[in-house]
Each structure stands twice: as structure tokens, then as C-alpha cells.
Short mmCIF file of N, CA and C in Angstrom, two decimals:
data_model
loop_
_atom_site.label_atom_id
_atom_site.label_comp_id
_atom_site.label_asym_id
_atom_site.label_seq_id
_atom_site.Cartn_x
_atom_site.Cartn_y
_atom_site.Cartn_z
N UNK A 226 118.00 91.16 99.70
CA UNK A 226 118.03 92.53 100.22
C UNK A 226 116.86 93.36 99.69
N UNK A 227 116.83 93.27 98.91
CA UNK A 227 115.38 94.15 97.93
C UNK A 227 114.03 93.93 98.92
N UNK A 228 113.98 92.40 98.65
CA UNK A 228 112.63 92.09 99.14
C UNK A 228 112.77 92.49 101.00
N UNK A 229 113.79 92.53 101.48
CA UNK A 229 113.47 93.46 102.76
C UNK A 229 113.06 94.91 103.17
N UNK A 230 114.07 95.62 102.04
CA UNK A 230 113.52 97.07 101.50
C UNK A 230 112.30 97.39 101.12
N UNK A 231 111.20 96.22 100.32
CA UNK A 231 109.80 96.25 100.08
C UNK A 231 109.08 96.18 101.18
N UNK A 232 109.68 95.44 102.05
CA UNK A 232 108.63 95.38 103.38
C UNK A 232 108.72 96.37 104.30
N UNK A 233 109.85 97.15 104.05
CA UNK A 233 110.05 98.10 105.05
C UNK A 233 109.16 99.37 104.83
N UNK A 234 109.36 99.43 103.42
CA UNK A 234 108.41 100.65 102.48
C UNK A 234 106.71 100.26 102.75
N UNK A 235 106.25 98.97 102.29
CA UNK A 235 105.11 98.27 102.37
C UNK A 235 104.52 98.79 104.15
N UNK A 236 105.14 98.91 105.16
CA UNK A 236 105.16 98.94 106.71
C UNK A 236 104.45 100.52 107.27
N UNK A 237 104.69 101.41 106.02
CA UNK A 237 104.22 103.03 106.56
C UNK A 237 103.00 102.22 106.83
N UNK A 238 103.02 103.46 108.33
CA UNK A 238 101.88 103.78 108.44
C UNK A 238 101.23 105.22 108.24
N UNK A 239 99.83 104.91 108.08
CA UNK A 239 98.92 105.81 107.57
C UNK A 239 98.95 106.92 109.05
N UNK A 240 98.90 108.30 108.53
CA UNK A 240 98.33 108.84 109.52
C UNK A 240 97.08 109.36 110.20
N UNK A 241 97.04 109.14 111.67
CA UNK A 241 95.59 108.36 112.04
C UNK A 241 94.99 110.26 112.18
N UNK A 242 93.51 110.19 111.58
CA UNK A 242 92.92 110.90 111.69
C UNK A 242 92.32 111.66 113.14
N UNK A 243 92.98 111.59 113.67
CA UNK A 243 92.52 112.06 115.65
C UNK A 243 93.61 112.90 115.99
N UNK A 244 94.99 112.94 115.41
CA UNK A 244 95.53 114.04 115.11
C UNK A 244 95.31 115.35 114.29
N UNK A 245 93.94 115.62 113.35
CA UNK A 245 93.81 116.43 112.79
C UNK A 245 93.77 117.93 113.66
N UNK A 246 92.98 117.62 114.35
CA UNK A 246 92.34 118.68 114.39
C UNK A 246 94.03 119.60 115.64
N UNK A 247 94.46 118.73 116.41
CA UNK A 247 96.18 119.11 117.09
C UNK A 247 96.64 119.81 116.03
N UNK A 248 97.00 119.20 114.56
CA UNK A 248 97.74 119.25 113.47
C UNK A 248 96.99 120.87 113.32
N UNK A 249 95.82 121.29 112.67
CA UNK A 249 95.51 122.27 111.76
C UNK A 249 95.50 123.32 113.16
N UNK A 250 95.40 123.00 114.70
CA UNK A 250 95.86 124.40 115.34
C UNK A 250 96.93 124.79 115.45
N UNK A 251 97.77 124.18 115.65
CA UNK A 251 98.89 124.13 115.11
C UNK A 251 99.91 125.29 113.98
N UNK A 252 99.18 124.60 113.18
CA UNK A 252 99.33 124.86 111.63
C UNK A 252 98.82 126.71 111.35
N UNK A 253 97.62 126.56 112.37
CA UNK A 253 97.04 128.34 112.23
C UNK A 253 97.74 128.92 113.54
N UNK A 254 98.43 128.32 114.17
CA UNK A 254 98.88 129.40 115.24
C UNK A 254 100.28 129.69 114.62
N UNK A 255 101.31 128.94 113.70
CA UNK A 255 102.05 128.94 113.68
C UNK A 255 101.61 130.32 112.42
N UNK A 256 100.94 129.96 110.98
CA UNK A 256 100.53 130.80 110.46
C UNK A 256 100.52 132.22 110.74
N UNK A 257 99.53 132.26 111.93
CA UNK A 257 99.07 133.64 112.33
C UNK A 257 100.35 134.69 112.93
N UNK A 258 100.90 133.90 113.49
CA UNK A 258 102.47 134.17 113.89
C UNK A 258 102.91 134.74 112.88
N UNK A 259 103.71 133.45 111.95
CA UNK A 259 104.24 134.49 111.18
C UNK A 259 103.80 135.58 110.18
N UNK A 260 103.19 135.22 110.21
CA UNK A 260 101.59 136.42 109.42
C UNK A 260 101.88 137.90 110.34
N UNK A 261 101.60 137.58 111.29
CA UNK A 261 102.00 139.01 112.34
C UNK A 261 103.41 139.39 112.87
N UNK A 262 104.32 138.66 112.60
CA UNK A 262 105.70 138.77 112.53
C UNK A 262 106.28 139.66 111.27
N UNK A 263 105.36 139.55 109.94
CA UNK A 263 106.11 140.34 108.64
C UNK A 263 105.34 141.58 108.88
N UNK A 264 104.30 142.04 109.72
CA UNK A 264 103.44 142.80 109.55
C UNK A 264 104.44 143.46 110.03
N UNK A 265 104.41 143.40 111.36
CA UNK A 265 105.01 143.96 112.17
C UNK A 265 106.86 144.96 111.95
N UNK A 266 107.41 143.75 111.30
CA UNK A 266 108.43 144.16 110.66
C UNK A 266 108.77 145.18 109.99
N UNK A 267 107.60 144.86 108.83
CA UNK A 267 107.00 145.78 107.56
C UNK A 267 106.58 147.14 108.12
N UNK A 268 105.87 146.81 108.97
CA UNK A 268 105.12 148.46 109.62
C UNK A 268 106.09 149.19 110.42
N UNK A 269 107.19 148.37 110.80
CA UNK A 269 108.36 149.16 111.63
C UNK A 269 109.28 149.68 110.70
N UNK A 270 109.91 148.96 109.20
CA UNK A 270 110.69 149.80 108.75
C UNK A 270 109.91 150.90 108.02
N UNK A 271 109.00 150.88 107.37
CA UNK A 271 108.26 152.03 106.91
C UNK A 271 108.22 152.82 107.44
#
């Protein structure tokens, strides 16, 4: 049983670099969002 558990772990794969650039717009739209979501909040209860 072990040595099947090693191969299963041993099996990741790497993630392929041609998703980056999907990944980091992503990553800044979601950002900017909520970035302008607390603003917004913030500037309304004040």
C-alpha cells in the first residue's frame, strides 16, 4: 500500500508555464475588484 501512495504523490504534475500569464489576469482583475469593492464600501459608510 505505501509504495502505491509514493507513486501517486511521485505523479504531480508540474504546472505548465502557458497558463501564466491567464493566471496573473486573473489574479489582478480579481484584486482590483476587491480593491474597489472596500473602497467603495468605506467611502459609503463615512
Amino acid at each position: 500500500m505505501k509504495n502505491n501512495s509514493e507513486t501517486e504523490s511521485g505523479k504531480e504534475k508540474p504546472v505548465p508555464l502557458e497558463d501564466a500569464p491567464f493566471t496573473i489576469m486573473v489574479f489582478a482583475i480579481t484584486s482590483f475588484t476587491l480593491i474597489a469593492f472596500v473602497l467603495v464600501i468605506t467611502l459609503w459608510v463615512c
